[in-house]
Amino acid sequence: MTTDITISLQPHHLTLAEAMRTIIAFDGEGRPIVAFRNGTNYVRGLSGDVLLKRTIAPGQKERRKLSADERQAILAEILHDAHRMIEQIAATVPPEAHDWFKRIQRWDVAGLEEERERFRTIYKPISIVPPDQYRALVLQATEGCSWNRCHFCTFYRDRPFRIHTPTTFREHIRQVKAFVGAGLGLRMAIFLGDANALIIPQPRLRSLLQVIHEEFPIGPTAPLKGIYSFLDIFGAERKTLTDYRELAGAGVRRIYLGLESGDDTVFHQLNKPGSPAEAIEVVQTIKAAGIAVGVILLAGAGGSRFAADHVQHSIDVIAAMNLGPDDIVYLSPLIVGPDSPYLDRLRESASQPLDTAEMMAQVQTLKQSLRTVVAPGTKVVLYHIEEFVY
Ligand SMILES: C[S@@+](CC[C@H](N)C(=O)[O-])C[C@H]1O[C@@H](n2cnc3c(N)ncnc32)[C@H](O)[C@@H]1O
Ligand code: SF4
């Protein structure tokens, strides 16, 4: 019998494809991780959540997490397709594929949904990581955000801020390792959660990083290349150049900061801690220690009234940071719910949110202008918070 099913066997994932209409990839535990069916992409995270991504019109994408019913229905279809493809090609594949097939075939929807529950006993929800870290292994050295009061940000409202002790952190890591299993091979780095883990006082941070190194080989020649984390500006001002040098020595490769706006008025309207001027200082200290930065700007911040200042002053601040090819500037289009305190602030200052066309125009202006103030090769890219699933 002829078949148009193909298999791609990689060290850490297996992909099945049927006439390029249906493509499904699995991690080393046999769990589906991405699928393409009928023109729609599905990404199943370690958390068990499934993100749908599809183009609905030229330049317009739908991105959303599926509801429980939708998720279970699509997982049933994906598993059905996968099991059918395996049956059709089982006789023709190399012997090493059979172990993969066994791992894939042991999953049903109920089993995948149980994994979801198990995930929730190990992790607090992983609200966000920067886009270049989607394939990192997240370890929650801290839970929540020590500030948690920026008007636009609801990522960590559901939990109090907490720093692990070395003992509880090691327990967390061991549970994560058992849960990820052979899926670890797909992970490229460690991302230290949650919102601003690098504000952990240096002696405690030192011992937590030590625990990570005792649990995983990390370095340029290891599968996990380095350690990455968020930091807010308020916390960042407390670490010295010597502290950052020590972090670089402990494998910290890039630190991400939410600058959001280079304009003082907009920055304070957002209720961010610190200031744009402090952000420049912090970035210079971090870079002097040999650590790269990822700086996030919030497109649309300040609304229509402050748009010109937001754009111009953000460009000025990024220019003053002297960013280079290891650094990244992210543009995150602001998304706010109707009852956000941020909208009240905007109205109080006689401004209003940008509409979709204005937002897209601002993203384009920022992208083009920022590229002229950073060194050649520095990435200036979009950051869609709705595109994230862990
Ligand atoms: C965990 S936070 C940043 C790290 C650190 N806590 C800080 O404030 O510098 C991640 C980023 O997500 C983005 N973000 C948060 N809420 C957002 C929203 N409602 N719309 C768009 N982007 C948002 C912001 O740019 C923020 O800097
Ligand atoms: S933007 Fe950063 S500092 Fe502000 S509440 Fe969110 S996570 Fe915390």
PDB file of C-alpha atoms and ligand atoms in Angstrom, residues 128 145 150 152-156 194-196 230-233 256-260 272-273 296-298 332-336 383 385, ligand 1:
ATOM      1  CA  ILE A 128       4.775  34.946  30.517  1.00  0.00           C
ATOM      2  CA  CYS A 145       5.886  39.881  41.393  1.00  0.00           C
ATOM      3  CA  CYS A 150       1.686  48.311  37.405  1.00  0.00           C
ATOM      4  CA  PHE A 152      -1.717  47.487  32.948  1.00  0.00           C
ATOM      5  CA  CYS A 153      -0.252  44.177  34.167  1.00  0.00           C
ATOM      6  CA  THR A 154      -2.408  41.391  35.596  1.00  0.00           C
ATOM      7  CA  PHE A 155       0.036  38.515  35.152  1.00  0.00           C
ATOM      8  CA  TYR A 156       0.713  37.853  38.840  1.00  0.00           C
ATOM      9  CA  ASP A 194       8.502  34.513  37.973  1.00  0.00           C
ATOM     10  CA  ALA A 195       8.237  38.259  37.277  1.00  0.00           C
ATOM     11  CA  ASN A 196      11.511  39.600  38.612  1.00  0.00           C
ATOM     12  CA  PHE A 230      13.226  39.112  34.196  1.00  0.00           C
ATOM     13  CA  LEU A 231      14.154  41.989  36.437  1.00  0.00           C
ATOM     14  CA  ASP A 232      12.215  45.147  37.129  1.00  0.00           C
ATOM     15  CA  ILE A 233      14.058  48.438  37.258  1.00  0.00           C
ATOM     16  CA  TYR A 256      14.856  41.226  30.468  1.00  0.00           C
ATOM     17  CA  LEU A 257      13.470  44.537  31.690  1.00  0.00           C
ATOM     18  CA  GLY A 258      10.081  46.079  31.076  1.00  0.00           C
ATOM     19  CA  LEU A 259      10.997  49.681  30.265  1.00  0.00           C
ATOM     20  CA  GLU A 260       7.534  50.080  28.660  1.00  0.00           C
ATOM     21  CA  LYS A 272       6.037  51.245  36.964  1.00  0.00           C
ATOM     22  CA  PRO A 273       8.662  51.282  39.704  1.00  0.00           C
ATOM     23  CA  ILE A 296      10.480  45.597  26.430  1.00  0.00           C
ATOM     24  CA  LEU A 297       8.530  48.610  25.197  1.00  0.00           C
ATOM     25  CA  LEU A 298       4.760  48.789  25.455  1.00  0.00           C
ATOM     26  CA  SER A 332       4.561  44.509  23.155  1.00  0.00           C
ATOM     27  CA  PRO A 333       1.252  45.928  21.860  1.00  0.00           C
ATOM     28  CA  LEU A 334      -0.677  46.967  24.966  1.00  0.00           C
ATOM     29  CA  ILE A 335      -3.720  44.816  25.712  1.00  0.00           C
ATOM     30  CA  VAL A 336      -6.062  46.013  28.448  1.00  0.00           C
ATOM     31  CA  TYR A 383       6.179  40.455  21.613  1.00  0.00           C
ATOM     32  CA  ILE A 385       1.576  38.314  25.068  1.00  0.00           C
TER      33      ILE A 385
HETATM   34  C1  LIG B   1       6.852  40.032  33.564  1.00  0.00           C
HETATM   35  S1  LIG B   1       6.718  41.558  32.811  1.00  0.00           S
HETATM   36  C2  LIG B   1       8.317  42.336  32.740  1.00  0.00           C
HETATM   37  C3  LIG B   1       9.390  42.082  33.675  1.00  0.00           C
HETATM   38  C4  LIG B   1       9.475  42.899  34.916  1.00  0.00           C
HETATM   39  N1  LIG B   1       8.511  42.487  35.854  1.00  0.00           N
HETATM   40  C5  LIG B   1       9.344  44.368  34.646  1.00  0.00           C
HETATM   41  O1  LIG B   1       8.311  44.908  34.919  1.00  0.00           O
HETATM   42  O2  LIG B   1      10.323  44.935  34.154  1.00  0.00           O
HETATM   43  C6  LIG B   1       6.626  41.161  31.154  1.00  0.00           C
HETATM   44  C7  LIG B   1       6.221  42.196  30.167  1.00  0.00           C
HETATM   45  O3  LIG B   1       4.954  41.864  29.649  1.00  0.00           O
HETATM   46  C8  LIG B   1       4.382  43.015  29.090  1.00  0.00           C
HETATM   47  N2  LIG B   1       2.984  43.160  29.508  1.00  0.00           N
HETATM   48  C9  LIG B   1       2.464  43.001  30.745  1.00  0.00           C
HETATM   49  N3  LIG B   1       1.129  43.272  30.722  1.00  0.00           N
HETATM   50  C10 LIG B   1       0.831  43.603  29.444  1.00  0.00           C
HETATM   51  C11 LIG B   1      -0.350  43.990  28.773  1.00  0.00           C
HETATM   52  N4  LIG B   1      -1.493  44.098  29.441  1.00  0.00           N
HETATM   53  N5  LIG B   1      -0.306  44.240  27.446  1.00  0.00           N
HETATM   54  C12 LIG B   1       0.850  44.114  26.755  1.00  0.00           C
HETATM   55  N6  LIG B   1       2.015  43.778  27.336  1.00  0.00           N
HETATM   56  C13 LIG B   1       2.014  43.524  28.659  1.00  0.00           C
HETATM   57  C14 LIG B   1       5.146  44.223  29.584  1.00  0.00           C
HETATM   58  O4  LIG B   1       5.879  44.788  28.526  1.00  0.00           O
HETATM   59  C15 LIG B   1       6.060  43.624  30.636  1.00  0.00           C
HETATM   60  O5  LIG B   1       7.282  44.269  30.697  1.00  0.00           O
END
